[in-house]
Amino acid sequence: MKEIKLHDKVFVPYIGKERIAQAVKKVAREIETYAQDDQIVFVSILKGAFVFSSDLLKHYRKNASIEFYRLKSYEGTSSTGNVEIIVDIDAKLITGKKVVVIEDIIDTGNTLEKIISELKKKKPADLKIASLFLKPEVYNKEYEVDFVGMEIPNKFIVGYGLDYNELGRNIPEIYVLKQRKMVDVVLFGPPGAGKGTQAQILKDKLGLTYIATGDLFRHHIKNQTKLGKKAKEYIDKGNLVPDEITIGMIEEIVKDPNSHGFIFDGFPRTVKQAEVLDKLLKDKDLIIDALLFLDVPDERIIKRLVERGKTSGRSDDNEETIKHRLNQYHNFTEPVKDYYKKQNKFYKIDGVGDIDEINQRLLDVIKNLKLQVRD
Ligand code: AMP
């Protein structure tokens, strides 16, 4: 696949010339219909829309004039979304005219809002917006964009006038930021299998984001949050926290777009959670690559947890609750294995032995997944 590098990032082909040309023609035809017998004043928004504007005008078969408008948005200050006008248009060119703004892409709609409010001050007879691309997932304004070439998902694109830090505008097609192939794994096994210990080491070695639902719950309990109060009832008895509560908590975290991949510990613990996790990741073009099952027999688990209970301070590390947790594990959590077996993602690792040895076993499996885990 053709790849291009702009500054520090790699982009791959996404939307070809043909599809772009079709979208441009579609918008041109729609504007012709709208114009009827009136002469349109196009307002091209610099810099991004210069290529689209040029092609759009070549396909537009009625009389029209074109003006250029340039705004600059400032970010990084407390007042994000601040937009300043750099190149303005003389009001008399617009007043009483049918105006069509030409945008390359509309995402949140912040810039668009500013454009509309500024241009309306110049009293056009009518004001419409044409954009080659629209990101419906992030567009959050009420104004309905009048002419849209095509809708696209919330991806970072360049080419055909669009840039990444000023580069890429000259590429005749649309390229998209290449997703680094990350590794997302679930560390699985009965309570006390050593998931937490192993996950901590793997996280540091592989630069993954570590998510342990048990730790998250304990954090909420310690801080006496609403969620913590709800979860405590279940945890103290060795029961699973209901899926709605657990899933709600995970959703917030998986949203993090900057993660280099996740290592999940203690999640998913039910088949329902596994299904939801797949869906959440899919929405972000991600996928669980492996379920790493740390195999430790029950007798050993009970011994380990009773031992841990002496120092952990955990309210659920007493013998009776431990046995109940193990039951819960066998009844509700073990079926999660089959869910991943069906997807050919199940890996069983001997969880008995020296910590470093077990870690090496896990790393060997991850490396064999043949995924690049760092930049
Ligand atoms: P852990 O630290 O993983 O042993 O989790 C401690 C307790 O937190 C469990 O016994 C459950 O009560 C609760 N818990 C942790 N993760 C989940 C989950 N994914 N679903 C339901 N309950 C959970």
Short mmCIF file of C-alpha atoms and ligand atoms in Angstrom, two decimals:
data_model
loop_
_atom_site.label_atom_id
_atom_site.label_comp_id
_atom_site.label_asym_id
_atom_site.label_seq_id
_atom_site.Cartn_x
_atom_site.Cartn_y
_atom_site.Cartn_z
CA MET A 1 0.00 0.00 0.00
CA LYS A 2 1.22 3.48 -0.86
CA GLU A 3 2.12 5.28 2.32
CA ILE A 4 3.15 8.88 2.76
CA LYS A 5 4.89 10.57 5.62
CA LEU A 6 4.02 14.11 6.70
CA HIS A 7 6.15 15.39 9.55
CA ASP A 8 6.10 12.57 12.12
CA LYS A 9 2.98 10.77 10.91
CA VAL A 10 2.24 8.14 8.31
CA PHE A 11 -0.89 8.28 6.16
CA VAL A 12 -2.46 5.70 3.85
CA PRO A 13 -4.86 6.08 0.89
CA TYR A 14 -8.47 6.47 1.96
CA ILE A 15 -10.71 8.15 -0.65
CA GLY A 16 -9.68 7.95 -4.31
CA LYS A 17 -9.97 10.54 -7.10
CA GLU A 18 -13.08 8.94 -8.58
CA ARG A 19 -15.12 9.14 -5.41
CA ILE A 20 -13.99 12.68 -4.76
CA ALA A 21 -14.94 13.74 -8.30
CA GLN A 22 -18.39 12.20 -7.90
CA ALA A 23 -18.94 14.04 -4.63
CA VAL A 24 -17.82 17.34 -6.18
CA LYS A 25 -20.21 16.92 -9.13
CA LYS A 26 -23.06 16.00 -6.83
CA VAL A 27 -22.58 19.20 -4.84
CA ALA A 28 -22.29 21.27 -8.06
CA ARG A 29 -25.59 19.86 -9.36
CA GLU A 30 -27.36 20.51 -6.05
CA ILE A 31 -26.18 24.12 -5.97
CA GLU A 32 -27.29 24.65 -9.58
CA THR A 33 -30.78 23.50 -8.61
CA TYR A 34 -30.78 25.78 -5.60
CA ALA A 35 -29.54 28.82 -7.60
CA GLN A 36 -32.39 28.75 -10.12
CA ASP A 37 -31.84 31.90 -12.20
CA ASP A 38 -29.84 33.78 -9.57
CA GLN A 39 -26.13 34.41 -9.65
CA ILE A 40 -24.35 32.77 -6.74
CA VAL A 41 -21.52 34.33 -4.77
CA PHE A 42 -19.31 31.49 -3.62
CA VAL A 43 -17.27 32.13 -0.50
CA SER A 44 -14.29 29.80 -0.35
CA ILE A 45 -12.87 29.23 3.11
CA LEU A 46 -9.09 29.30 3.05
CA LYS A 47 -6.90 27.52 3.17
CA GLY A 48 -8.36 24.02 3.19
CA ALA A 49 -11.19 24.59 0.71
CA PHE A 50 -9.07 25.99 -2.12
CA VAL A 51 -8.81 22.70 -4.06
CA PHE A 52 -12.45 21.78 -3.60
CA SER A 53 -13.50 25.33 -4.55
CA SER A 54 -11.51 25.14 -7.75
CA ASP A 55 -13.00 21.80 -8.83
CA LEU A 56 -16.48 22.78 -7.71
CA LEU A 57 -16.40 25.90 -9.84
CA LYS A 58 -15.14 23.95 -12.85
CA HIS A 59 -18.18 21.70 -12.58
CA TYR A 60 -20.64 24.51 -11.88
CA ARG A 61 -22.42 25.37 -15.13
CA LYS A 62 -24.20 28.61 -14.22
CA ASN A 63 -22.89 32.11 -13.67
CA ALA A 64 -21.16 32.66 -10.37
CA SER A 65 -18.48 34.74 -8.71
CA ILE A 66 -16.08 33.70 -5.98
CA GLU A 67 -14.65 35.42 -2.92
CA PHE A 68 -12.21 34.17 -0.33
CA TYR A 69 -12.53 34.23 3.42
CA ARG A 70 -9.92 33.16 5.89
CA LEU A 71 -10.21 32.45 9.57
CA LYS A 72 -7.72 31.22 12.05
CA SER A 73 -8.72 29.28 15.10
CA TYR A 74 -6.73 29.28 18.28
CA GLU A 75 -6.50 26.33 20.56
CA GLY A 76 -4.59 25.52 23.68
CA THR A 77 -5.84 28.53 25.62
CA SER A 78 -8.66 28.30 28.12
CA SER A 79 -11.07 29.67 25.53
CA THR A 80 -10.80 27.04 22.84
CA GLY A 81 -12.79 27.69 19.71
CA ASN A 82 -11.59 31.29 19.45
CA VAL A 83 -11.67 32.26 15.81
CA GLU A 84 -10.12 35.34 14.23
CA ILE A 85 -10.78 36.71 10.72
CA ILE A 86 -7.56 36.96 8.69
CA VAL A 87 -8.96 37.70 5.23
CA ASP A 88 -12.32 39.45 5.21
CA ILE A 89 -14.82 40.17 2.42
CA ASP A 90 -16.21 43.59 1.56
CA ALA A 91 -19.85 43.54 2.68
CA LYS A 92 -21.12 45.06 -0.57
CA LEU A 93 -20.01 41.94 -2.47
CA ILE A 94 -22.44 39.88 -0.43
CA THR A 95 -25.33 42.09 0.62
CA GLY A 96 -28.55 41.04 -1.08
CA LYS A 97 -26.87 38.07 -2.83
CA LYS A 98 -27.37 34.33 -2.66
CA VAL A 99 -24.20 33.20 -0.93
CA VAL A 100 -22.83 29.66 -0.80
CA VAL A 101 -19.94 29.05 1.58
CA ILE A 102 -17.48 26.39 0.41
CA GLU A 103 -15.87 24.36 3.16
CA ASP A 104 -13.56 21.37 2.78
CA ILE A 105 -14.55 19.61 5.98
CA ILE A 106 -16.88 20.22 8.87
CA ASP A 107 -16.24 18.41 12.11
CA THR A 108 -17.43 20.02 15.34
CA GLY A 109 -18.91 22.94 13.45
CA ASN A 110 -17.23 25.60 15.65
CA THR A 111 -15.61 27.40 12.72
CA LEU A 112 -18.76 27.07 10.68
CA GLU A 113 -20.79 28.74 13.41
CA LYS A 114 -18.43 31.70 13.41
CA ILE A 115 -18.51 31.94 9.60
CA ILE A 116 -22.30 31.94 9.54
CA SER A 117 -22.63 34.59 12.22
CA GLU A 118 -20.00 36.85 10.62
CA LEU A 119 -21.33 36.54 7.08
CA LYS A 120 -24.91 37.10 8.17
CA LYS A 121 -23.84 40.52 9.46
CA LYS A 122 -23.14 41.40 5.82
CA LYS A 123 -26.80 40.77 5.04
CA PRO A 124 -26.84 38.27 2.18
CA ALA A 125 -30.25 37.53 0.64
CA ASP A 126 -29.65 33.89 1.57
CA LEU A 127 -26.74 31.90 2.97
CA LYS A 128 -26.07 28.22 2.32
CA ILE A 129 -23.18 25.94 3.25
CA ALA A 130 -21.50 23.40 0.99
CA SER A 131 -18.89 21.05 2.43
CA LEU A 132 -17.05 18.27 0.69
CA PHE A 133 -16.81 16.26 3.91
CA LEU A 134 -18.91 16.15 7.04
CA LYS A 135 -18.19 14.18 10.21
CA PRO A 136 -21.67 13.49 11.59
CA GLU A 137 -20.24 11.75 14.68
CA VAL A 138 -18.66 14.95 15.95
CA TYR A 139 -20.79 17.66 14.33
CA ASN A 140 -22.82 19.02 17.20
CA LYS A 141 -24.47 22.18 15.87
CA GLU A 142 -28.11 22.69 15.01
CA TYR A 143 -27.50 24.19 11.62
CA GLU A 144 -28.07 21.55 9.00
CA VAL A 145 -25.33 21.66 6.38
CA ASP A 146 -27.06 22.28 3.04
CA PHE A 147 -24.83 20.54 0.50
CA VAL A 148 -22.60 17.67 1.61
CA GLY A 149 -20.25 15.79 -0.72
CA MET A 150 -19.88 12.82 1.57
CA GLU A 151 -20.12 11.89 5.20
CA ILE A 152 -17.05 10.35 6.77
CA PRO A 153 -16.25 8.81 10.16
CA ASN A 154 -14.25 10.76 12.70
CA LYS A 155 -10.81 10.06 11.23
CA PHE A 156 -7.93 12.41 10.63
CA ILE A 157 -7.59 12.96 6.89
CA VAL A 158 -5.27 14.95 4.62
CA GLY A 159 -4.99 15.69 0.91
CA TYR A 160 -7.15 17.55 -1.60
CA GLY A 161 -6.51 20.83 0.22
CA LEU A 162 -6.53 19.41 3.74
CA ASP A 163 -3.30 19.51 5.69
CA TYR A 164 -1.44 18.14 8.63
CA ASN A 165 0.56 21.10 9.92
CA GLU A 166 0.54 22.69 6.46
CA LEU A 167 1.71 19.59 4.60
CA GLY A 168 -0.37 17.30 2.39
CA ARG A 169 -2.60 19.91 0.73
CA ASN A 170 -1.18 19.06 -2.70
CA ILE A 171 -2.02 15.35 -2.58
CA PRO A 172 -4.78 14.78 -5.16
CA GLU A 173 -6.60 12.14 -3.10
CA ILE A 174 -7.59 11.74 0.52
CA TYR A 175 -5.24 9.93 2.88
CA VAL A 176 -5.98 8.87 6.43
CA LEU A 177 -3.75 8.64 9.45
CA LYS A 178 -2.42 5.12 9.72
CA GLN A 179 -3.53 3.43 12.90
CA ARG A 180 -0.61 1.93 14.70
CA LYS A 181 -1.27 -1.72 15.21
CA MET A 182 -1.59 -1.95 18.93
CA VAL A 183 -2.04 -4.95 21.11
CA ASP A 184 -5.10 -5.24 23.28
CA VAL A 185 -5.14 -8.20 25.60
CA VAL A 186 -7.25 -9.58 28.39
CA LEU A 187 -5.42 -11.17 31.29
CA PHE A 188 -7.74 -13.84 32.54
CA GLY A 189 -7.96 -16.39 35.31
CA PRO A 190 -9.45 -17.03 38.72
CA PRO A 191 -9.02 -14.50 41.52
CA GLY A 192 -5.50 -14.83 42.86
CA ALA A 193 -4.05 -16.23 39.63
CA GLY A 194 -1.48 -13.42 39.63
CA LYS A 195 -3.15 -11.27 37.00
CA GLY A 196 -2.44 -8.00 38.79
CA THR A 197 1.23 -8.82 39.39
CA GLN A 198 1.77 -9.91 35.81
CA ALA A 199 -0.20 -7.06 34.29
CA GLN A 200 1.93 -4.49 36.11
CA ILE A 201 5.09 -5.95 34.60
CA LEU A 202 3.63 -6.32 31.11
CA LYS A 203 2.26 -2.81 31.19
CA ASP A 204 5.72 -1.36 31.83
CA LYS A 205 7.46 -3.58 29.30
CA LEU A 206 4.96 -2.98 26.50
CA GLY A 207 3.78 0.55 27.26
CA LEU A 208 0.15 -0.48 27.50
CA THR A 209 -2.66 1.18 29.41
CA TYR A 210 -3.53 -1.03 32.35
CA ILE A 211 -7.17 -1.35 33.34
CA ALA A 212 -8.04 -3.37 36.43
CA THR A 213 -11.71 -3.17 37.28
CA GLY A 214 -11.11 -4.51 40.79
CA ASP A 215 -8.62 -1.69 41.47
CA LEU A 216 -10.99 0.86 39.96
CA PHE A 217 -13.80 -0.31 42.24
CA ARG A 218 -11.54 -0.21 45.28
CA HIS A 219 -10.54 3.32 44.33
CA HIS A 220 -14.20 4.34 44.13
CA ILE A 221 -14.93 2.66 47.46
CA LYS A 222 -12.02 4.43 49.13
CA ASN A 223 -13.23 7.78 47.82
CA GLN A 224 -16.79 6.92 48.78
CA THR A 225 -18.17 7.82 45.38
CA LYS A 226 -21.72 6.91 44.40
CA LEU A 227 -20.39 4.12 42.22
CA GLY A 228 -18.14 2.92 45.05
CA LYS A 229 -21.04 2.71 47.48
CA LYS A 230 -23.05 0.64 45.03
CA ALA A 231 -20.15 -1.68 44.17
CA LYS A 232 -19.14 -2.27 47.80
CA GLU A 233 -22.32 -4.19 48.61
CA TYR A 234 -21.44 -6.78 46.01
CA ILE A 235 -17.69 -6.91 46.43
CA ASP A 236 -17.79 -7.46 50.18
CA LYS A 237 -19.94 -10.52 49.67
CA GLY A 238 -17.70 -11.87 46.90
CA ASN A 239 -20.36 -11.32 44.26
CA LEU A 240 -19.82 -9.79 40.86
CA VAL A 241 -20.80 -6.16 40.52
CA PRO A 242 -23.77 -5.95 38.08
CA ASP A 243 -22.83 -5.52 34.43
CA GLU A 244 -24.51 -2.10 34.02
CA ILE A 245 -22.29 -0.59 36.70
CA THR A 246 -19.09 -2.24 35.48
CA ILE A 247 -19.68 -1.53 31.82
CA GLY A 248 -20.50 2.13 32.49
CA MET A 249 -17.19 2.50 34.27
CA ILE A 250 -15.21 0.80 31.50
CA GLU A 251 -16.84 2.83 28.73
CA GLU A 252 -15.37 6.02 30.10
CA ILE A 253 -11.86 4.61 30.10
CA VAL A 254 -11.82 2.87 26.73
CA LYS A 255 -12.63 6.25 25.16
CA ASP A 256 -9.01 7.35 25.67
CA PRO A 257 -7.77 7.90 22.12
CA ASN A 258 -4.12 8.12 23.16
CA SER A 259 -3.69 4.65 24.46
CA HIS A 260 -1.03 2.41 22.92
CA GLY A 261 -3.25 -0.55 23.59
CA PHE A 262 -4.96 -1.94 26.66
CA ILE A 263 -4.28 -4.68 29.08
CA PHE A 264 -7.47 -5.64 30.85
CA ASP A 265 -7.34 -7.33 34.22
CA GLY A 266 -10.57 -8.57 35.77
CA PHE A 267 -12.59 -7.49 32.77
CA PRO A 268 -14.53 -8.94 31.00
CA ARG A 269 -15.83 -11.17 33.76
CA THR A 270 -19.11 -12.14 32.07
CA VAL A 271 -19.97 -12.99 28.47
CA LYS A 272 -22.14 -9.88 28.35
CA GLN A 273 -19.11 -7.77 29.29
CA ALA A 274 -17.03 -9.49 26.60
CA GLU A 275 -19.65 -8.65 23.98
CA VAL A 276 -19.85 -5.03 25.07
CA LEU A 277 -16.06 -4.72 25.10
CA ASP A 278 -15.87 -5.96 21.51
CA LYS A 279 -18.42 -3.39 20.50
CA LEU A 280 -16.72 -0.52 22.33
CA LEU A 281 -13.38 -1.36 20.74
CA LYS A 282 -14.88 -1.85 17.31
CA ASP A 283 -16.24 1.68 17.38
CA LYS A 284 -12.62 2.79 17.67
CA ASP A 285 -11.32 0.37 15.02
CA LEU A 286 -9.71 -1.72 17.74
CA ILE A 287 -10.00 -5.36 18.64
CA ILE A 288 -8.97 -7.73 21.44
CA ASP A 289 -6.03 -9.71 20.13
CA ALA A 290 -5.78 -12.36 22.81
CA LEU A 291 -7.23 -13.71 26.01
CA LEU A 292 -4.28 -14.84 28.14
CA PHE A 293 -5.54 -17.40 30.63
CA LEU A 294 -3.35 -17.88 33.69
CA ASP A 295 -4.06 -21.43 34.73
CA VAL A 296 -3.79 -22.07 38.49
CA PRO A 297 -5.63 -24.89 40.29
CA ASP A 298 -8.30 -24.00 42.91
CA GLU A 299 -6.41 -25.46 45.92
CA ARG A 300 -3.46 -23.22 45.20
CA ILE A 301 -5.73 -20.21 44.67
CA ILE A 302 -7.35 -20.60 48.07
CA LYS A 303 -3.95 -20.91 49.78
CA ARG A 304 -2.60 -17.85 47.93
CA LEU A 305 -5.61 -15.69 48.69
CA VAL A 306 -5.77 -16.62 52.36
CA GLU A 307 -2.08 -15.68 52.55
CA ARG A 308 -2.72 -12.41 50.67
CA GLY A 309 -5.64 -11.62 53.00
CA LYS A 310 -3.22 -11.28 55.89
CA THR A 311 -1.61 -8.21 54.32
CA SER A 312 -3.85 -6.94 51.51
CA GLY A 313 -6.39 -5.20 53.70
CA ARG A 314 -9.01 -6.29 51.18
CA SER A 315 -12.42 -6.83 52.69
CA ASP A 316 -13.03 -9.79 50.38
CA ASP A 317 -9.88 -11.79 51.16
CA ASN A 318 -11.29 -14.04 53.92
CA GLU A 319 -11.71 -17.76 53.40
CA GLU A 320 -15.49 -17.84 53.13
CA THR A 321 -15.66 -14.96 50.63
CA ILE A 322 -12.73 -16.38 48.67
CA LYS A 323 -14.60 -19.66 48.15
CA HIS A 324 -17.67 -17.75 47.07
CA ARG A 325 -15.62 -15.67 44.62
CA LEU A 326 -14.20 -18.84 43.15
CA ASN A 327 -17.72 -20.17 42.69
CA GLN A 328 -18.74 -16.97 41.00
CA TYR A 329 -15.69 -17.32 38.77
CA HIS A 330 -16.59 -20.85 37.72
CA ASN A 331 -20.26 -20.01 37.18
CA PHE A 332 -20.14 -16.63 35.46
CA THR A 333 -16.62 -15.86 34.41
CA GLU A 334 -15.27 -19.13 33.01
CA PRO A 335 -17.73 -19.08 30.07
CA VAL A 336 -15.84 -16.01 28.83
CA LYS A 337 -13.08 -18.44 27.77
CA ASP A 338 -15.39 -20.04 25.21
CA TYR A 339 -16.32 -16.65 23.86
CA TYR A 340 -12.67 -16.02 22.95
CA LYS A 341 -12.00 -19.64 21.92
CA LYS A 342 -14.64 -19.20 19.24
CA GLN A 343 -12.66 -16.22 17.97
CA ASN A 344 -9.38 -18.20 18.08
CA LYS A 345 -7.96 -15.83 20.64
CA PHE A 346 -7.63 -18.10 23.62
CA TYR A 347 -4.15 -18.80 25.06
CA LYS A 348 -3.57 -20.93 28.14
CA ILE A 349 -0.48 -20.14 30.17
CA ASP A 350 0.75 -22.13 33.13
CA GLY A 351 0.26 -19.73 36.04
CA VAL A 352 2.26 -21.74 38.56
CA GLY A 353 5.93 -20.91 39.06
CA ASP A 354 8.27 -18.03 39.49
CA ILE A 355 6.85 -14.54 38.69
CA ASP A 356 9.50 -13.79 36.04
CA GLU A 357 9.11 -17.19 34.44
CA ILE A 358 5.37 -16.72 34.12
CA ASN A 359 5.94 -13.24 32.74
CA GLN A 360 8.23 -14.64 30.08
CA ARG A 361 5.56 -17.18 29.11
CA LEU A 362 3.09 -14.33 28.66
CA LEU A 363 5.53 -12.21 26.67
CA ASP A 364 6.30 -15.13 24.36
CA VAL A 365 2.62 -15.45 23.52
CA ILE A 366 2.22 -11.71 22.95
CA LYS A 367 5.29 -11.53 20.72
CA ASN A 368 3.96 -14.43 18.68
CA LEU A 369 0.86 -12.40 17.98
CA LYS A 370 3.24 -10.63 15.61
CA LEU A 371 1.96 -7.22 16.48
CA GLN A 372 3.91 -4.07 16.77
CA VAL A 373 3.36 -2.90 20.31
CA ARG A 374 5.26 0.35 20.21
CA ASP A 375 5.70 3.19 17.78
P1 AMP B 1 -10.40 -8.23 41.67
O1 AMP B 1 -9.55 -7.17 42.25
O2 AMP B 1 -10.22 -8.34 40.19
O3 AMP B 1 -10.26 -9.54 42.38
O4 AMP B 1 -11.92 -7.75 41.87
C1 AMP B 1 -12.50 -7.62 43.17
C2 AMP B 1 -14.02 -7.61 43.08
O5 AMP B 1 -14.46 -6.51 42.29
C3 AMP B 1 -14.63 -8.83 42.42
O6 AMP B 1 -14.78 -9.93 43.31
C4 AMP B 1 -15.98 -8.27 42.00
O7 AMP B 1 -16.86 -8.16 43.09
C5 AMP B 1 -15.63 -6.86 41.56
N1 AMP B 1 -15.29 -6.84 40.11
C6 AMP B 1 -14.09 -6.57 39.55
N2 AMP B 1 -14.14 -6.61 38.20
C7 AMP B 1 -15.43 -6.91 37.91
C8 AMP B 1 -16.12 -7.12 36.70
N3 AMP B 1 -15.52 -7.03 35.51
N4 AMP B 1 -17.44 -7.43 36.76
C9 AMP B 1 -18.06 -7.53 37.94
N5 AMP B 1 -17.47 -7.37 39.11
C10 AMP B 1 -16.15 -7.06 39.12
#
